[in-house]
Amino acid sequence: ALENETELGGATEFEIITTMMFLYFGEIHPVDFVIIEAGLGIKHDSTNVFKPILSILTSIGLDHTDILGSTYLDIAKDKSAIIKPYTPVIYAVKNDEALKYVRDYALEQNAKPIELDREVTIISQDDEFTY
């Protein structure tokens, strides 16, 4: 039961909501496709338990450094856990050191790396997007 804690503590609100989401979309109201946003960090995130058809790593900033690490590279290492073997990944990383890590890690995973603004560009004009 959720009130039982382990040495790591009990389930967080985010983990409970994530579990409910997986149950809802997997059993109660099955869907063919769903977009799932990871929580804080990715390496130990409760959303990081399935094989996606595509991963997207939007950016890497110096947010939550007390949890994710104090440098762009530290944060890139955590967030790169979203990259799965043989799965395309789109990323929009601007910091050179973090960008190199993400690109190299994607190649190590045999993932197809797609760099935003290098291999694909998205332009918004009025209420439309051009790719």
PDB file of C-alpha atoms in Angstrom:
ATOM      1  CA  ALA A   1       0.000   0.000   0.000  1.00  0.00           C
ATOM      2  CA  LEU A   2       1.080   3.574  -0.548  1.00  0.00           C
ATOM      3  CA  GLU A   3       1.229   4.296   3.177  1.00  0.00           C
ATOM      4  CA  ASN A   4       4.051   1.763   3.538  1.00  0.00           C
ATOM      5  CA  GLU A   5       7.450   3.341   3.171  1.00  0.00           C
ATOM      6  CA  THR A   6      10.739   1.778   2.213  1.00  0.00           C
ATOM      7  CA  GLU A   7      14.164   3.031   3.236  1.00  0.00           C
ATOM      8  CA  LEU A   8      13.825   5.403   0.250  1.00  0.00           C
ATOM      9  CA  GLY A   9      10.567   6.851   1.569  1.00  0.00           C
ATOM     10  CA  GLY A  10       7.036   6.669   0.199  1.00  0.00           C
ATOM     11  CA  ALA A  11       5.704   7.389  -3.256  1.00  0.00           C
ATOM     12  CA  THR A  12       5.675  11.049  -4.263  1.00  0.00           C
ATOM     13  CA  GLU A  13       2.557  12.786  -5.548  1.00  0.00           C
ATOM     14  CA  PHE A  14       4.107  12.790  -9.043  1.00  0.00           C
ATOM     15  CA  GLU A  15       4.761   9.029  -8.878  1.00  0.00           C
ATOM     16  CA  ILE A  16       1.169   8.355  -7.807  1.00  0.00           C
ATOM     17  CA  ILE A  17      -0.229  10.545 -10.598  1.00  0.00           C
ATOM     18  CA  THR A  18       2.108   8.880 -13.121  1.00  0.00           C
ATOM     19  CA  THR A  19       0.913   5.438 -12.001  1.00  0.00           C
ATOM     20  CA  MET A  20      -2.706   6.574 -12.385  1.00  0.00           C
ATOM     21  CA  MET A  21      -1.928   7.886 -15.883  1.00  0.00           C
ATOM     22  CA  PHE A  22      -0.367   4.574 -16.972  1.00  0.00           C
ATOM     23  CA  LEU A  23      -3.360   2.662 -15.569  1.00  0.00           C
ATOM     24  CA  TYR A  24      -5.866   5.010 -17.209  1.00  0.00           C
ATOM     25  CA  PHE A  25      -4.298   5.049 -20.687  1.00  0.00           C
ATOM     26  CA  GLY A  26      -3.205   1.405 -20.540  1.00  0.00           C
ATOM     27  CA  GLU A  27      -6.267  -0.306 -19.048  1.00  0.00           C
ATOM     28  CA  ILE A  28      -9.264   1.962 -18.499  1.00  0.00           C
ATOM     29  CA  HIS A  29      -9.199   4.069 -21.660  1.00  0.00           C
ATOM     30  CA  PRO A  30      -6.537   2.578 -23.985  1.00  0.00           C
ATOM     31  CA  VAL A  31      -5.052   4.910 -26.569  1.00  0.00           C
ATOM     32  CA  ASP A  32      -2.818   4.372 -29.592  1.00  0.00           C
ATOM     33  CA  PHE A  33      -0.565   7.335 -28.890  1.00  0.00           C
ATOM     34  CA  VAL A  34       0.201   9.515 -25.885  1.00  0.00           C
ATOM     35  CA  ILE A  35       2.681  12.311 -25.191  1.00  0.00           C
ATOM     36  CA  ILE A  36       4.218  12.020 -21.729  1.00  0.00           C
ATOM     37  CA  GLU A  37       6.282  14.774 -20.165  1.00  0.00           C
ATOM     38  CA  ALA A  38       8.963  13.671 -17.732  1.00  0.00           C
ATOM     39  CA  GLY A  39       9.162  15.189 -14.296  1.00  0.00           C
ATOM     40  CA  LEU A  40      12.245  16.645 -12.663  1.00  0.00           C
ATOM     41  CA  GLY A  41      15.230  14.938 -14.148  1.00  0.00           C
ATOM     42  CA  ILE A  42      14.860  11.803 -16.177  1.00  0.00           C
ATOM     43  CA  LYS A  43      17.316   9.205 -14.951  1.00  0.00           C
ATOM     44  CA  HIS A  44      15.178   8.327 -11.902  1.00  0.00           C
ATOM     45  CA  ASP A  45      11.847   9.659 -13.186  1.00  0.00           C
ATOM     46  CA  SER A  46       8.709   7.538 -12.839  1.00  0.00           C
ATOM     47  CA  THR A  47       7.864   8.193 -16.503  1.00  0.00           C
ATOM     48  CA  ASN A  48      11.114   6.542 -17.607  1.00  0.00           C
ATOM     49  CA  VAL A  49       9.770   2.979 -17.555  1.00  0.00           C
ATOM     50  CA  PHE A  50       8.593   2.316 -21.110  1.00  0.00           C
ATOM     51  CA  LYS A  51      10.019   2.211 -24.628  1.00  0.00           C
ATOM     52  CA  PRO A  52       8.944   5.317 -26.546  1.00  0.00           C
ATOM     53  CA  ILE A  53       8.671   5.606 -30.332  1.00  0.00           C
ATOM     54  CA  LEU A  54      10.382   9.026 -30.134  1.00  0.00           C
ATOM     55  CA  SER A  55      12.116  10.982 -27.390  1.00  0.00           C
ATOM     56  CA  ILE A  56      12.393  14.762 -27.250  1.00  0.00           C
ATOM     57  CA  LEU A  57      14.931  16.627 -25.143  1.00  0.00           C
ATOM     58  CA  THR A  58      13.913  20.261 -25.397  1.00  0.00           C
ATOM     59  CA  SER A  59      16.728  22.108 -23.671  1.00  0.00           C
ATOM     60  CA  ILE A  60      19.239  21.951 -20.864  1.00  0.00           C
ATOM     61  CA  GLY A  61      19.387  24.842 -18.449  1.00  0.00           C
ATOM     62  CA  LEU A  62      20.833  25.407 -15.009  1.00  0.00           C
ATOM     63  CA  ASP A  63      17.559  24.675 -13.215  1.00  0.00           C
ATOM     64  CA  HIS A  64      17.285  22.435 -10.140  1.00  0.00           C
ATOM     65  CA  THR A  65      21.070  22.269  -9.779  1.00  0.00           C
ATOM     66  CA  ASP A  66      20.673  21.018  -6.207  1.00  0.00           C
ATOM     67  CA  ILE A  67      19.140  17.816  -7.626  1.00  0.00           C
ATOM     68  CA  LEU A  68      20.436  17.453 -11.202  1.00  0.00           C
ATOM     69  CA  GLY A  69      23.994  18.730 -10.810  1.00  0.00           C
ATOM     70  CA  SER A  70      25.690  22.092 -10.962  1.00  0.00           C
ATOM     71  CA  THR A  71      26.884  22.130 -14.585  1.00  0.00           C
ATOM     72  CA  TYR A  72      25.325  21.810 -18.024  1.00  0.00           C
ATOM     73  CA  LEU A  73      27.228  18.536 -18.447  1.00  0.00           C
ATOM     74  CA  ASP A  74      25.866  17.102 -15.173  1.00  0.00           C
ATOM     75  CA  ILE A  75      22.326  17.962 -16.229  1.00  0.00           C
ATOM     76  CA  ALA A  76      22.895  16.608 -19.753  1.00  0.00           C
ATOM     77  CA  LYS A  77      23.999  13.285 -18.266  1.00  0.00           C
ATOM     78  CA  ASP A  78      20.791  13.043 -16.247  1.00  0.00           C
ATOM     79  CA  LYS A  79      18.461  14.166 -19.025  1.00  0.00           C
ATOM     80  CA  SER A  80      20.131  11.945 -21.627  1.00  0.00           C
ATOM     81  CA  ALA A  81      18.590   8.953 -19.863  1.00  0.00           C
ATOM     82  CA  ILE A  82      15.528   9.741 -22.013  1.00  0.00           C
ATOM     83  CA  ILE A  83      17.497   8.465 -25.034  1.00  0.00           C
ATOM     84  CA  LYS A  84      16.649   4.817 -25.667  1.00  0.00           C
ATOM     85  CA  PRO A  85      18.450   2.324 -27.915  1.00  0.00           C
ATOM     86  CA  TYR A  86      17.343   2.401 -31.556  1.00  0.00           C
ATOM     87  CA  THR A  87      14.819   5.175 -30.848  1.00  0.00           C
ATOM     88  CA  PRO A  88      14.951   8.557 -32.625  1.00  0.00           C
ATOM     89  CA  VAL A  89      15.647  11.530 -30.375  1.00  0.00           C
ATOM     90  CA  ILE A  90      15.077  15.199 -31.174  1.00  0.00           C
ATOM     91  CA  TYR A  91      17.090  17.603 -29.043  1.00  0.00           C
ATOM     92  CA  ALA A  92      17.540  21.368 -28.786  1.00  0.00           C
ATOM     93  CA  VAL A  93      20.623  21.657 -26.595  1.00  0.00           C
ATOM     94  CA  LYS A  94      22.605  24.901 -26.931  1.00  0.00           C
ATOM     95  CA  ASN A  95      25.534  24.501 -24.518  1.00  0.00           C
ATOM     96  CA  ASP A  96      28.480  23.051 -26.478  1.00  0.00           C
ATOM     97  CA  GLU A  97      29.673  20.617 -23.798  1.00  0.00           C
ATOM     98  CA  ALA A  98      26.146  19.350 -23.107  1.00  0.00           C
ATOM     99  CA  LEU A  99      25.397  19.152 -26.840  1.00  0.00           C
ATOM    100  CA  LYS A 100      28.465  16.988 -27.455  1.00  0.00           C
ATOM    101  CA  TYR A 101      27.477  14.669 -24.608  1.00  0.00           C
ATOM    102  CA  VAL A 102      23.875  14.302 -25.836  1.00  0.00           C
ATOM    103  CA  ARG A 103      24.987  13.698 -29.426  1.00  0.00           C
ATOM    104  CA  ASP A 104      27.645  11.144 -28.393  1.00  0.00           C
ATOM    105  CA  TYR A 105      25.276   9.369 -26.003  1.00  0.00           C
ATOM    106  CA  ALA A 106      22.601   9.103 -28.711  1.00  0.00           C
ATOM    107  CA  LEU A 107      25.139   7.525 -31.055  1.00  0.00           C
ATOM    108  CA  GLU A 108      26.268   5.096 -28.318  1.00  0.00           C
ATOM    109  CA  GLN A 109      22.631   4.037 -27.939  1.00  0.00           C
ATOM    110  CA  ASN A 110      22.246   3.587 -31.708  1.00  0.00           C
ATOM    111  CA  ALA A 111      19.496   6.173 -31.497  1.00  0.00           C
ATOM    112  CA  LYS A 112      18.863   8.409 -34.490  1.00  0.00           C
ATOM    113  CA  PRO A 113      19.936  11.880 -33.285  1.00  0.00           C
ATOM    114  CA  ILE A 114      17.972  14.782 -34.769  1.00  0.00           C
ATOM    115  CA  GLU A 115      19.325  18.178 -33.763  1.00  0.00           C
ATOM    116  CA  LEU A 116      16.776  20.988 -33.806  1.00  0.00           C
ATOM    117  CA  ASP A 117      17.924  23.983 -35.882  1.00  0.00           C
ATOM    118  CA  ARG A 118      20.588  21.840 -37.555  1.00  0.00           C
ATOM    119  CA  GLU A 119      18.677  18.961 -39.118  1.00  0.00           C
ATOM    120  CA  VAL A 120      15.164  20.275 -38.700  1.00  0.00           C
ATOM    121  CA  THR A 121      13.855  23.797 -38.170  1.00  0.00           C
ATOM    122  CA  ILE A 122      10.476  24.856 -36.840  1.00  0.00           C
ATOM    123  CA  ILE A 123       9.238  28.324 -37.736  1.00  0.00           C
ATOM    124  CA  SER A 124       6.034  29.755 -36.312  1.00  0.00           C
ATOM    125  CA  GLN A 125       4.196  32.392 -38.276  1.00  0.00           C
ATOM    126  CA  ASP A 126       0.798  33.630 -37.210  1.00  0.00           C
ATOM    127  CA  ASP A 127      -0.981  30.494 -35.959  1.00  0.00           C
ATOM    128  CA  GLU A 128       0.917  28.034 -38.162  1.00  0.00           C
ATOM    129  CA  PHE A 129       4.147  26.082 -37.928  1.00  0.00           C
ATOM    130  CA  THR A 130       6.474  25.312 -40.836  1.00  0.00           C
ATOM    131  CA  TYR A 131       8.957  22.427 -40.514  1.00  0.00           C
TER     132      TYR A 131
END
